[in-house]
Structures are given as structure tokens and as C-alpha cells.
XYZ file of C-alpha atoms in Angstrom:
685
model
C -10.729 210.743 120.474
C -7.186 210.512 121.374
C -8.196 208.679 124.443
C -10.109 206.282 122.280
C -7.040 205.768 119.966
C -4.848 205.143 122.899
C -7.281 202.609 124.321
C -7.440 200.938 120.954
C -3.644 200.850 120.696
C -3.255 199.316 124.134
C -5.912 196.750 123.305
C -3.981 195.672 120.192
C -0.741 195.455 122.108
C -2.421 193.307 124.793
C -3.920 191.013 122.209
C -0.528 190.524 120.576
C 1.014 189.735 123.897
C -1.689 187.187 124.719
C -1.200 185.598 121.307
C 2.524 185.294 121.933
C 1.898 183.678 125.324
C -0.519 181.187 123.825
C 1.943 180.197 121.122
C 4.617 179.854 123.729
C 2.335 177.615 125.866
C 1.610 175.451 122.837
C 5.177 175.110 121.874
C 6.813 174.919 125.303
C 7.203 171.848 127.422
C 4.761 171.566 130.310
C 7.551 171.643 132.871
C 8.664 175.042 131.613
C 5.211 176.676 131.361
C 5.241 178.142 134.883
C 7.115 181.391 134.055
C 4.793 181.981 131.129
C 1.647 181.659 133.271
C 3.235 183.823 135.925
C 3.607 186.611 133.404
C -0.163 186.263 132.658
C -1.139 186.475 136.303
C 1.209 189.317 136.938
C -0.595 191.428 134.308
C -3.950 193.115 134.582
C -5.502 191.434 131.589
C -6.039 188.130 133.272
C -9.737 187.855 132.377
C -9.169 188.711 128.775
C -6.304 186.118 128.569
C -8.671 183.487 129.964
C -11.158 184.365 127.309
C -8.483 184.086 124.697
C -7.468 180.770 126.169
C -11.027 179.446 126.151
C -11.443 180.557 122.611
C -8.153 178.827 121.628
C -9.268 175.629 123.430
C -12.549 175.591 121.624
C -10.765 176.043 118.342
C -8.495 173.135 119.091
C -11.433 170.982 120.183
C -13.173 171.714 116.936
C -9.985 170.742 115.045
C -9.666 167.551 117.110
C -13.239 166.697 116.470
C -12.761 167.262 112.767
C -9.672 165.128 112.796
C -11.395 162.385 114.818
C -14.240 162.357 112.495
C -11.854 162.027 109.595
C -9.853 159.179 111.221
C -12.592 157.411 113.151
C -12.639 154.203 111.097
C -8.897 153.900 111.366
C -9.124 154.431 115.043
C -11.733 151.690 115.390
C -9.602 149.374 113.354
C -6.622 150.211 115.524
C -8.574 149.515 118.678
C -9.703 146.206 117.229
C -6.112 145.294 116.353
C -5.050 146.447 119.760
C -7.510 144.149 121.413
C -6.261 141.268 119.337
C -2.735 142.143 120.255
C -3.780 142.186 123.851
C -4.955 138.582 123.634
C -1.796 137.499 121.847
C 0.240 139.437 124.377
C -1.476 137.499 127.134
C -0.632 134.238 125.456
C 2.929 135.404 124.991
C 3.041 136.385 128.606
C 1.836 132.952 129.629
C 4.438 131.323 127.379
C 7.146 133.550 128.751
C 6.145 132.695 132.271
C 6.145 128.993 131.406
C 9.488 129.324 129.726
C 10.796 131.252 132.693
C 9.597 128.553 135.026
C 11.275 125.891 132.969
C 14.403 127.991 132.721
C 14.481 128.438 136.461
C 14.098 124.687 136.884
C 16.805 123.940 134.409
C 19.010 126.707 135.712
C 19.378 125.046 139.093
C 21.624 122.320 137.542
C 23.497 124.963 135.638
C 24.067 126.914 138.812
C 25.330 123.773 140.470
C 27.579 123.102 137.463
C 28.800 126.675 137.603
C 29.651 126.248 141.236
C 31.523 123.090 140.399
C 33.278 124.874 137.532
C 34.241 127.605 139.921
C 35.785 125.071 142.234
C 37.531 123.381 139.307
C 38.929 126.683 138.164
C 40.209 127.295 141.654
C 41.791 123.853 141.761
C 43.210 124.385 138.317
C 44.812 127.602 139.460
C 46.259 125.849 142.487
C 47.505 122.964 140.343
C 49.057 125.355 137.862
C 50.840 127.153 140.669
C 51.977 123.807 142.067
C 53.214 122.693 138.633
C 55.130 125.909 138.265
C 56.805 125.345 141.605
C 57.489 121.712 140.766
C 58.920 122.698 137.403
C 61.222 124.984 139.267
C 62.229 122.261 141.718
C 62.274 119.353 139.257
C 65.585 120.327 137.523
C 67.180 120.498 140.944
C 65.955 117.019 141.803
C 66.939 115.709 138.374
C 70.422 117.180 138.687
C 70.797 115.694 142.135
C 69.596 112.310 140.877
C 72.032 112.595 137.952
C 74.772 113.421 140.426
C 74.067 110.287 142.474
C 74.004 108.131 139.325
C 77.332 109.549 138.199
C 78.784 108.840 141.597
C 77.557 105.242 141.452
C 78.991 104.719 137.962
C 82.314 106.340 139.017
C 81.991 109.178 136.530
C 83.538 111.548 138.984
C 84.532 114.420 136.734
C 81.028 114.733 135.200
C 79.685 114.388 138.729
C 81.820 117.317 139.807
C 80.581 119.378 136.875
C 77.003 118.442 137.758
C 77.665 119.461 141.333
C 78.954 122.842 140.174
C 75.842 123.441 138.056
C 73.620 122.306 140.900
C 75.268 124.617 143.390
C 75.538 127.764 141.307
C 72.641 127.535 138.845
C 69.751 125.484 140.214
C 69.825 125.650 144.010
C 69.751 129.491 144.218
C 66.383 129.454 142.433
C 64.736 127.290 145.110
C 66.879 128.118 148.081
C 63.844 128.773 150.354
C 62.831 125.098 150.316
C 63.919 122.885 153.152
C 65.234 120.026 150.966
C 67.502 122.475 149.158
C 69.140 123.430 152.409
C 69.890 119.734 152.993
C 71.484 119.531 149.545
C 73.574 122.607 150.188
C 74.841 121.082 153.428
C 75.815 117.853 151.569
C 77.787 119.564 148.790
C 81.138 119.752 150.713
C 80.796 116.094 151.673
C 80.146 115.135 148.057
C 83.218 117.059 146.943
C 85.418 115.220 149.414
C 83.891 111.926 148.363
C 84.628 112.653 144.693
C 88.145 113.691 145.594
C 88.821 110.525 147.591
C 87.338 108.203 145.004
C 89.268 109.821 142.135
C 92.490 109.494 144.108
C 91.704 105.827 144.652
C 91.240 105.403 140.900
C 94.574 107.117 140.302
C 96.315 104.698 142.684
C 94.762 101.783 140.835
C 95.955 103.285 137.552
C 99.512 103.685 138.845
C 99.530 100.111 140.077
C 98.162 98.891 136.749
C 100.731 100.645 134.569
C 103.517 99.440 136.877
C 102.421 95.864 136.220
C 101.872 96.357 132.489
C 104.858 98.552 131.647
C 106.586 95.632 129.934
C 103.602 95.102 127.622
C 103.448 98.815 126.809
C 107.173 98.864 126.093
C 106.951 95.706 123.991
C 104.267 97.311 121.856
C 106.264 100.522 121.414
C 109.390 98.562 120.458
C 107.397 96.522 117.934
C 106.209 99.742 116.344
C 109.781 101.054 116.201
C 110.930 97.747 114.697
C 108.237 97.907 112.033
C 109.221 101.455 111.142
C 112.881 100.471 110.962
C 112.049 97.511 108.708
C 110.139 99.836 106.384
C 113.081 102.233 106.313
C 115.457 99.359 105.521
C 113.229 98.191 102.673
C 113.324 101.677 101.178
C 117.097 101.963 101.595
C 117.774 98.513 100.138
C 115.947 99.083 96.852
C 118.272 98.061 93.983
C 120.093 100.915 92.337
C 120.269 100.639 88.556
C 123.729 101.224 87.138
C 125.570 100.861 90.428
C 129.171 99.875 89.932
C 129.692 98.460 93.396
C 127.687 95.782 95.150
C 125.590 96.802 98.080
C 125.914 95.269 101.519
C 122.782 93.267 100.958
C 124.212 91.799 97.730
C 127.399 90.924 99.565
C 125.355 89.126 102.213
C 123.516 87.134 99.545
C 126.774 86.121 97.884
C 128.189 85.225 101.242
C 125.201 83.132 102.209
C 125.522 81.032 99.071
C 129.119 80.274 100.000
C 128.545 79.179 103.586
C 128.562 75.451 104.190
C 126.456 73.525 106.626
C 129.411 73.513 109.055
C 128.678 77.114 109.910
C 128.635 77.673 113.688
C 126.330 80.647 113.340
C 123.324 80.215 115.551
C 119.932 80.106 113.907
C 118.816 82.574 116.555
C 121.651 84.932 115.736
C 119.241 87.769 115.208
C 116.216 86.411 116.959
C 114.865 89.829 117.710
C 114.655 90.772 114.069
C 113.305 87.397 113.049
C 110.557 87.465 115.613
C 109.621 90.971 114.693
C 109.630 90.168 110.964
C 107.118 87.435 111.556
C 104.770 89.945 113.118
C 105.227 92.662 110.502
C 101.949 91.755 108.869
C 100.048 92.168 112.109
C 98.672 95.526 113.063
C 100.375 96.571 116.264
C 98.173 98.751 118.477
C 99.483 102.020 119.788
C 100.630 102.335 123.366
C 97.678 104.645 124.094
C 95.380 101.853 122.915
C 96.689 99.556 125.645
C 96.297 101.990 128.525
C 93.217 103.835 129.704
C 94.545 107.214 130.786
C 91.116 108.502 131.753
C 91.722 108.036 135.534
C 94.672 110.448 135.305
C 92.728 112.981 133.261
C 89.694 112.758 135.538
C 91.714 113.086 138.702
C 93.701 115.990 137.242
C 90.538 117.833 136.219
C 88.856 117.115 139.519
C 91.780 118.391 141.554
C 92.073 121.406 139.253
C 88.405 122.266 139.748
C 88.776 121.761 143.492
C 91.825 124.036 143.563
C 94.259 121.273 144.609
C 96.135 120.765 141.319
C 99.558 121.322 142.864
C 98.888 118.641 145.467
C 97.929 116.207 142.729
C 101.025 117.013 140.615
C 103.383 116.491 143.550
C 101.741 113.201 144.456
C 101.832 111.889 140.873
C 105.485 112.800 140.329
C 106.536 111.332 143.655
C 104.828 108.002 142.925
C 106.251 107.819 139.412
C 109.769 108.457 140.700
C 109.372 105.530 143.060
C 108.155 103.357 140.196
C 111.078 104.490 138.033
C 113.552 103.290 140.651
C 111.826 99.910 140.765
C 111.794 99.622 136.967
C 115.477 100.546 136.678
C 116.558 97.837 139.120
C 117.578 94.871 136.919
C 117.019 91.258 138.001
C 120.106 89.459 139.225
C 119.949 86.802 136.481
C 119.272 89.213 133.623
C 122.505 88.268 131.835
C 121.533 84.610 131.479
C 118.966 84.969 128.678
C 117.931 87.548 126.127
C 114.414 87.529 127.554
C 115.807 88.977 130.771
C 117.234 91.961 128.913
C 114.103 92.281 126.770
C 111.807 92.414 129.783
C 114.091 94.958 131.437
C 114.072 97.192 128.357
C 110.329 96.760 127.850
C 109.638 98.019 131.346
C 111.848 101.075 130.872
C 110.347 101.895 127.480
C 106.840 101.358 128.830
C 107.528 103.733 131.705
C 108.775 106.556 129.484
C 106.132 106.006 126.807
C 103.502 106.569 129.481
C 105.268 109.671 130.758
C 105.675 111.045 127.234
C 101.979 110.509 126.589
C 101.117 112.256 129.851
C 103.446 115.119 128.885
C 101.704 115.708 125.564
C 98.109 115.133 126.659
C 98.026 117.100 129.915
C 98.873 120.696 130.614
C 101.597 120.801 133.209
C 101.059 117.526 135.078
C 104.627 116.687 134.061
C 107.024 118.999 132.268
C 110.112 118.523 130.119
C 112.491 119.255 132.983
C 110.886 116.502 135.070
C 111.075 114.045 132.145
C 114.719 114.931 131.445
C 115.601 114.421 135.087
C 114.018 110.973 135.101
C 115.698 110.071 131.804
C 119.139 111.117 133.053
C 118.684 108.905 136.083
C 117.385 106.044 133.947
C 120.196 106.387 131.412
C 122.943 106.256 134.019
C 121.423 103.284 135.844
C 120.673 101.423 132.604
C 124.193 101.855 131.253
C 125.686 100.748 134.577
C 123.441 97.676 134.642
C 124.283 96.767 131.034
C 128.001 97.122 131.623
C 127.797 94.861 134.639
C 125.592 92.143 133.173
C 127.028 92.119 129.655
C 130.484 91.434 131.090
C 129.183 88.024 132.205
C 128.132 87.034 128.686
C 130.440 84.674 126.788
C 128.121 83.758 123.914
C 128.654 86.018 120.869
C 125.172 85.232 119.590
C 123.694 86.506 122.847
C 125.930 89.584 122.713
C 124.774 90.273 119.140
C 121.143 89.826 120.090
C 121.728 92.106 123.069
C 123.233 94.708 120.756
C 120.218 94.501 118.428
C 117.932 94.808 121.433
C 119.836 97.840 122.751
C 119.672 99.485 119.312
C 115.947 98.841 119.139
C 115.616 100.153 122.690
C 117.531 103.307 121.766
C 115.655 103.832 118.484
C 112.318 103.435 120.248
C 113.130 106.037 122.881
C 114.688 108.331 120.299
C 111.349 108.393 118.486
C 109.844 109.853 121.659
C 112.516 112.558 121.808
C 114.910 111.086 124.392
C 118.689 111.531 123.772
C 120.367 108.125 123.371
C 123.929 108.986 122.338
C 125.320 107.479 125.527
C 123.720 104.151 124.678
C 125.480 104.062 121.312
C 128.759 104.998 123.015
C 128.264 102.067 125.367
C 127.621 99.794 122.370
C 131.107 100.622 121.137
C 132.414 99.255 124.439
C 130.320 96.129 124.029
C 131.709 95.792 120.494
C 135.182 95.093 121.907
C 133.702 92.457 124.198
C 131.814 90.998 121.236
C 135.032 90.744 119.243
C 136.694 88.849 122.094
C 133.812 86.399 122.355
C 133.906 85.901 118.584
C 137.615 85.144 118.740
C 137.027 82.554 121.460
C 134.214 80.996 119.494
C 136.176 80.870 116.260
C 139.138 79.369 118.104
C 136.914 76.379 118.786
C 135.649 76.413 115.187
C 139.185 76.363 113.770
C 140.213 73.671 116.225
C 137.307 71.471 115.150
C 138.069 72.029 111.442
C 141.766 71.229 111.867
C 141.073 68.210 114.056
C 138.526 66.751 111.649
C 140.610 67.291 108.478
C 142.209 64.266 106.777
C 145.130 66.366 105.449
C 144.898 64.934 101.980
C 144.043 66.636 98.677
C 140.349 66.977 97.931
C 139.281 64.431 95.306
C 136.575 65.353 92.812
C 134.878 62.957 90.429
C 132.548 65.280 88.539
C 132.206 68.793 87.207
C 129.565 69.560 89.833
C 131.893 68.665 92.700
C 134.667 70.689 91.097
C 132.472 73.800 90.790
C 131.283 73.373 94.361
C 134.832 73.490 95.702
C 135.768 76.406 93.443
C 132.633 78.212 94.590
C 133.725 77.821 98.197
C 137.340 78.849 97.707
C 138.856 81.181 95.066
C 141.179 78.779 93.205
C 142.244 78.822 89.577
C 144.566 76.276 87.916
C 144.386 75.905 84.155
C 146.338 72.638 84.160
C 144.050 71.142 86.798
C 140.984 72.228 84.842
C 142.298 70.403 81.748
C 142.868 67.146 83.631
C 140.169 64.493 83.263
C 138.037 63.316 86.174
C 138.706 62.028 88.760
C 141.293 64.562 89.857
C 142.435 66.242 93.048
C 142.838 69.751 94.366
C 146.261 70.385 95.883
C 144.802 71.485 99.221
C 142.736 69.593 101.804
C 139.217 70.337 102.992
C 140.227 72.661 105.785
C 141.278 75.339 103.251
C 137.752 76.191 101.943
C 136.323 75.664 105.417
C 138.819 78.020 107.059
C 138.358 80.536 104.242
C 134.598 80.493 104.638
C 134.853 80.757 108.406
C 137.052 83.829 108.044
C 134.391 85.376 105.803
C 131.711 84.387 108.274
C 133.715 86.031 111.048
C 133.852 89.187 108.929
C 130.114 88.952 108.396
C 129.546 88.505 112.131
C 131.624 91.618 112.818
C 129.649 93.514 110.217
C 126.347 92.466 111.774
C 127.342 94.051 115.054
C 128.206 97.335 113.335
C 124.767 97.623 111.735
C 122.459 100.364 113.025
C 125.221 101.890 115.175
C 125.227 105.055 113.049
C 128.901 104.522 112.137
C 130.527 105.675 108.928
C 131.688 103.171 106.321
C 135.304 103.955 107.181
C 134.732 103.215 110.866
C 132.986 99.943 110.028
C 135.771 98.962 107.630
C 138.443 99.767 110.202
C 136.634 97.755 112.893
C 136.216 94.718 110.627
C 139.833 94.768 109.477
C 141.206 95.084 113.001
C 139.036 92.209 114.235
C 139.976 90.088 111.217
C 143.650 90.759 111.841
C 143.220 89.572 115.413
C 141.476 86.457 114.088
C 144.345 85.713 111.693
C 147.344 86.676 113.808
C 146.116 85.322 117.127
C 143.294 82.817 116.823
C 144.043 81.074 113.529
C 147.801 81.332 114.043
C 147.561 79.663 117.462
C 145.318 76.937 116.070
C 147.793 76.188 113.261
C 150.739 76.245 115.648
C 148.976 73.809 117.985
C 148.334 71.401 115.102
C 151.909 71.672 113.857
C 153.326 71.049 117.339
C 151.355 67.869 117.953
C 153.439 64.902 118.951
C 151.716 62.404 116.656
C 151.595 64.534 113.503
C 153.131 62.973 110.429
C 155.249 64.344 107.642
C 152.355 63.992 105.195
C 150.154 66.186 107.381
C 152.922 68.768 107.758
C 153.511 68.880 104.036
C 149.758 69.307 103.462
C 149.691 72.120 106.017
C 152.439 73.890 104.081
C 150.465 73.520 100.876
C 147.239 74.643 102.564
C 148.790 77.747 104.146
C 150.279 78.662 100.789
C 146.843 78.702 99.174
C 145.293 80.523 102.138
C 148.018 83.143 101.837
C 147.108 83.669 98.193
C 143.435 84.042 99.147
C 144.116 87.057 101.383
C 143.596 89.426 98.468
C 140.114 87.955 97.977
C 139.368 88.581 101.638
C 140.441 92.175 101.082
C 138.010 92.409 98.184
C 135.254 90.815 100.245
C 135.678 93.423 102.980
C 135.765 96.179 100.373
C 132.522 94.945 98.829
C 130.585 94.899 102.079
C 131.944 98.192 103.458
C 132.290 100.159 100.196
C 135.643 101.543 101.380
C 138.408 101.346 98.795
C 141.671 99.758 99.975
C 143.574 102.776 98.628
C 142.061 104.919 101.389
C 144.735 106.476 103.585
C 143.344 105.184 106.889
C 142.464 101.689 105.646
C 144.005 98.944 107.771
C 145.670 96.129 105.832
C 145.177 92.433 106.561
C 148.093 90.591 108.129
C 147.137 87.181 106.745
C 150.296 86.827 104.663
C 152.508 87.020 107.723
C 150.283 84.585 109.625
C 150.410 81.907 106.950
C 154.129 82.415 106.327
C 154.863 81.940 110.011
C 152.739 78.798 110.067
C 154.498 77.463 106.963
C 157.947 78.104 108.424
C 156.935 76.376 111.623
C 155.723 73.379 109.592
C 158.987 73.263 107.653
C 160.995 73.338 110.857
C 158.789 70.604 112.257
C 159.401 68.518 109.124
C 163.148 68.903 109.451
C 163.047 68.039 113.124
C 160.813 64.991 112.620
C 162.883 63.749 109.666
C 166.113 63.933 111.631
C 164.453 62.187 114.555
C 163.280 59.362 112.252
C 166.751 58.884 110.792
C 168.305 58.845 114.236
C 165.721 56.294 115.335
C 166.564 54.040 112.355
C 170.254 54.250 113.099
C 169.702 53.562 116.774
C 167.561 50.534 116.042
C 170.124 48.992 113.673
C 171.779 45.821 115.105
C 175.120 45.384 113.332
C 177.354 42.317 113.466
C 180.696 43.900 114.032
C 182.603 40.528 113.710
C 181.163 39.482 110.333
C 183.284 38.991 107.289
C 183.632 41.303 104.334
C 180.290 41.450 102.438
C 181.634 43.483 99.560
C 179.575 46.425 98.373
C 176.240 45.169 99.751
C 174.647 47.479 102.328
C 173.021 46.222 105.488
C 169.285 45.564 105.531
C 168.756 48.387 107.994
C 170.316 50.895 105.650
C 168.277 49.605 102.753
C 165.103 50.072 104.798
C 166.202 53.549 105.847
C 166.896 54.607 102.279
C 163.528 53.219 101.185
C 161.855 55.212 103.964
C 163.644 58.368 102.977
C 162.771 57.959 99.326
C 159.070 57.381 100.135
C 159.147 60.357 102.455
C 160.858 62.631 99.984
C 158.307 61.652 97.369
C 155.775 63.540 99.493
C 157.791 66.731 99.050
C 157.140 66.708 95.327
C 153.709 68.240 96.103
C 155.303 71.240 97.791
C 155.258 74.605 96.013
C 158.241 75.344 93.833
C 159.731 77.830 96.286
C 159.928 75.143 98.995
C 161.273 72.340 96.793
C 164.951 73.463 96.858
C 164.889 73.421 100.625
C 163.473 69.918 100.614
C 165.942 68.609 98.047
C 168.829 70.125 100.008
C 167.620 68.424 103.133
C 167.239 65.211 101.087
C 170.848 65.319 99.909
C 172.206 66.044 103.361
C 170.314 63.146 104.842
C 171.415 60.759 102.112
C 175.048 61.788 102.558
C 174.610 61.245 106.249
C 173.335 57.705 105.658
C 175.895 56.727 103.021
C 178.677 58.198 105.042
C 177.598 56.066 107.923
C 177.477 53.060 105.554
C 181.078 53.558 104.416
C 182.227 53.820 107.961
C 180.397 50.681 108.758
């Protein structure tokens, strides 16, 4: 029984195992079923497992059959649909094959196009690489082309800058190309070419400014003249409430008094007149007349090339040579003012250029170099002016030369050059000017005295009377009360000589203008020159007239009267000088006029000449008398010769009634002595 239970238990265990294996076979993938089957064959219940398997298969078949029976109609429908799909699939296959055939046919052109595109892409890549290389080389070629253009147009400094950029910036980027090596080899040659051409331009510039220095100087002096005229206009504005007349007012008063007999040249101040005419014109600056770019270019080029010192030495050496040529005056410079003007223009032009170079370049010239040149120029100019001015005998030319020298000095002073030595030299020329004025006025006085009629000035109207009084300071209440026509006691040479003395003073004053002298110095100079005019020039002229052989008693008497009135007018000359110099006569150092002594000496000489001539006339009458020593007694009747002599004396003495009161006693005394002489001779006869 136990054996039966054990057999039953083993049978159950085997059945469970077979069931597990079957489930495993059903649920396991076919590829992994081998181990499961091996475990079946390894056991002893192989037959029973097969039975179990057959039973399981039959069960599944029955289930499949049931399922197929249940789904049969669906399956038939599916097969029918599948067959239809098969036909459509065939059609689709045929269409696909047709489409494929067409695609293959059409694809041949596309393949060809793709091949062409491939080639184009390759060419495009090559072209792009070429463009990149050309873009790298093109700036080099452009810079080189720009360099050649700048060389052709003589823009050498930009060309040098272009060359620097080409050498250091562009060529290193393409140095492996053959044409770049050629460019690199040409760079030193191009530098030398630029250097040579710029030096040639500098030589042309130096030659040009040497030829046009006078024009440059003329322009600079015109500018200085315009500035001085503006300064004078500001200084000469009328001052309200001024108690003393200005110099300008004195000139205006003086001009209204001058007669047409004035010897003053119309070109007395030709420099100022010419410049005044051009005041309205805009005068260009000196830098506008000269193109300094060659100097700047050459300086920059030599600086870049490292040869600046060579350039500076060359420039200074050439300019020194030109300075010596400019400072050499022409031999005939003293003949005309234009000779001096051209000489000054060249000097001013030279230093204007150098001053411009000094201020627009850095170190090409320095102040020490300029001062050295100016010292040389100043010494040579002063020596030349001393030599040539000594030949000048025309005071108008000397005055114009003075004005030109002042303008020359003022122009250079504007540019910072010391000109004190020039003004010191002008003081030397002032003495020469005074001498030439004295010579000129000697001729003026001689002409006035020779042309005078030595008779009182007749006036027939109030206008003529005022004209004479306006020319000469004369006041006589009795003469003013007399009806017209009437006569002034003096002859025409009195107002003429008076006006010429004032004009001489004015001429002296004109020379002192712009010399930076004080009013006291100007006053002292004018008074000394006027004293020389009175004591030497006018005195000699009067003495020569008085000592003439053919001068008559009437002329001598008129000279006495004239010198008396001129002596009285000396105080008005003092006032005239005071008005134009603004220096009071009470000043300690003021020089007094010696006119009183001059006219007194002339009057005494005339009186002596009258006495001498009168005695000579009486002696001549007595010598010409032819007496009949054997005649009878004629009683108290005088001879005809004595009657004529007495009539002559009386007519002569009547002239003396016009003499001033202080000379009349002398004349009457001489009259009485001569009459006694005659009547004494008559009684002896």
C-alpha cells in the first residue's frame, strides 16, 4: 500500500513536471527550447511526456479549429481582399518600374549636371583662392602704382611716406612672390631718386626767392606802412578840451600860410603818399607770395631719410651766400630813391623769409643763426647808407631816404630784429639833412631877395590886406584906419622870408618824425637848425644884398625897415616852434632863437652902407662941379651944381622919413653934417 502511495506520489510529481515543461515550451522562444527538450530526454518519462505532448497538440488543434470555424468568413474576406491587393500591388509595381525607368533616363542629365557642378565648385574654390591671393597682392600693387604717380607729380614727401608703408606694411605679407623681390630691390633707388629730386626743388626755391626778395620785402613794408598809418590815425584823434594845439593842427595852420613860392617838392614824402594811395587795397601777406612747400618737403624727406643735418648745413650755407649778395648795394644807389627802396626791399624780403622759416620749421634755422645774419646785415647796411647818403645833396631825397629807413626799421622791428643802430645812424643823417636844407634855403633866400622890388606892399582892398596879414604877423592900428589904397611899411620879401623860415622849421620837424625822439630833443634840434638858418644862411644872403655895388639908398632904407619887422616877428617864430613841439620856452634846456642879433647886424650893415654911399654921392657931385674961378661976384646966389646937390640930398633924406623912430636921429644927424659940409664948401667958394 505504501508502495502504491509512493508510486502515486511520483506519478503526480512527474505530471507536474511535464506540465511545467509544456508551459515553458509554449511560452519560450523556439531558439531557446533546446535545454527544455534536453531535460525531457534526460528523464525516464519520455514516453509519458510524448503522450502529454500529443494530448496538448490535439487540444490546441481543437481550439484552432474552433477559432477557424468562428472566423472563417472573415478569413475568406481577408483572402479576397488580399487577392485584390495583389493585383493592385502588381500595377503599383509596374508603375514603380516605369517611374524608375523614367527616373533613370532623366537622372543621366542630372548626373552630368552634377559632374559639371562638381567641376564648377572646384573652379570656384580655385578662383576664391586666387582672389584671396590677389586681394593680398592688390594693395601692394596699388601702393606701388600710387608711389609712381606721386613721383611723376613731384609729390615727393607723400611718395616717401607711401614707400615707407609699402616697405614695412605691405611687402612683408607677400614677400614670397617674385615681383615683390623686385620691388624690394628698387626701394633704395627710389629713395635716392626722391632725395635728389627734392634737393633740386629746394635749389629752384632758393633761386626763386633770391629773385623775388624785393617783391616780398615790398609787400612786408607796405603792411608795416599800413599799420603805422592806422596807428597815426588813432594817435591824431582830436582831444576835446586840449589847451595846446597838436602837431597836426600846427601843420594845417602852416599849410594855409604857405604861398605858391614854396620850394618844397611835391614828392617830399613820396613814400608816404604812394603808400596812402594803396591803403584801401588789401596787401597780401609775405607767406601768400612764396610757396614754402619745397623747403618743408625737402626738410621732411631728409629727416625721414636720416640726413636732416646735411640738409640744414646746405640750406644755411646757401642762404649766407644769398645774404652777402643782397647786402651788396648797387654803385648808383644814391642817385634815386628807387635805388634805396629796392636795396631795402631785398634785405627785408630776405629776413622775412628767414623769420617765416624760423617759426614754421623745427630747427632748420635757429635764433642764433638769424641773429648772426642780422648783425652782419646791420653792419653792412649802415656802412652802405653812410657811404651813399654822403653823396646826396637834395634835402627832399634825404628826407625820403629817412622815411624809407624808418619804414625799413619799423618793418624789421615787427619781426623781432633790433634796429636801434639804424635810428642812431639817422641822427647822423639828420646833421647832413640840416646842411642840405641850409644850402637849399640859401638859394631860396637869394631868389626872394633878388626878385624883390624893395618898395612897400600896396593893397587896394580888404581881401588883399587880410592876405598879407595872414602871411606875416603885423599889427598897426593907424594903418588899419587908413582908407584904401594904402601900403604896408615893408616890402614883399618880409612875408616871403618869414614863411620860408617857418617852412624850414617844418622841414626840420618832418625829419624828426618817427625817430622815437622826445619833444625836448625835437625842439632842441629845430631851434639849433633855425639858428643856423638865421645866423648863417639868411645873414649871408642879407649881407650879400647890402654889399651889392648897384644897390640904391631906397633899397637900403627898405632893407632896414624890413629887418626891423622881421626882428619883431622872432617872438612869433618862437611861438610857432612851441606849438609844433609842445615844449614851453621857459624850459631850462630850451635853446633861444638868435634872430634878433641877425637882423640887427643886417640893419647896422645897411646903415653903414647908406652912410658910405651918401658920402660917395656927395663927393661925386663935388668932383663933377666945374667952377669958373675968374668970374665976378655973384652975390649970395649959389652955383647950379650946389643947388642940384642940395636938391639931391633933400630928395634922398626924404626917404629916411620911413625909417623907424630909433634910426631917424642918426639919419638927421648925418643930414645936418652933410648940409654943413656943402654950405661950408659954398662959402669957401
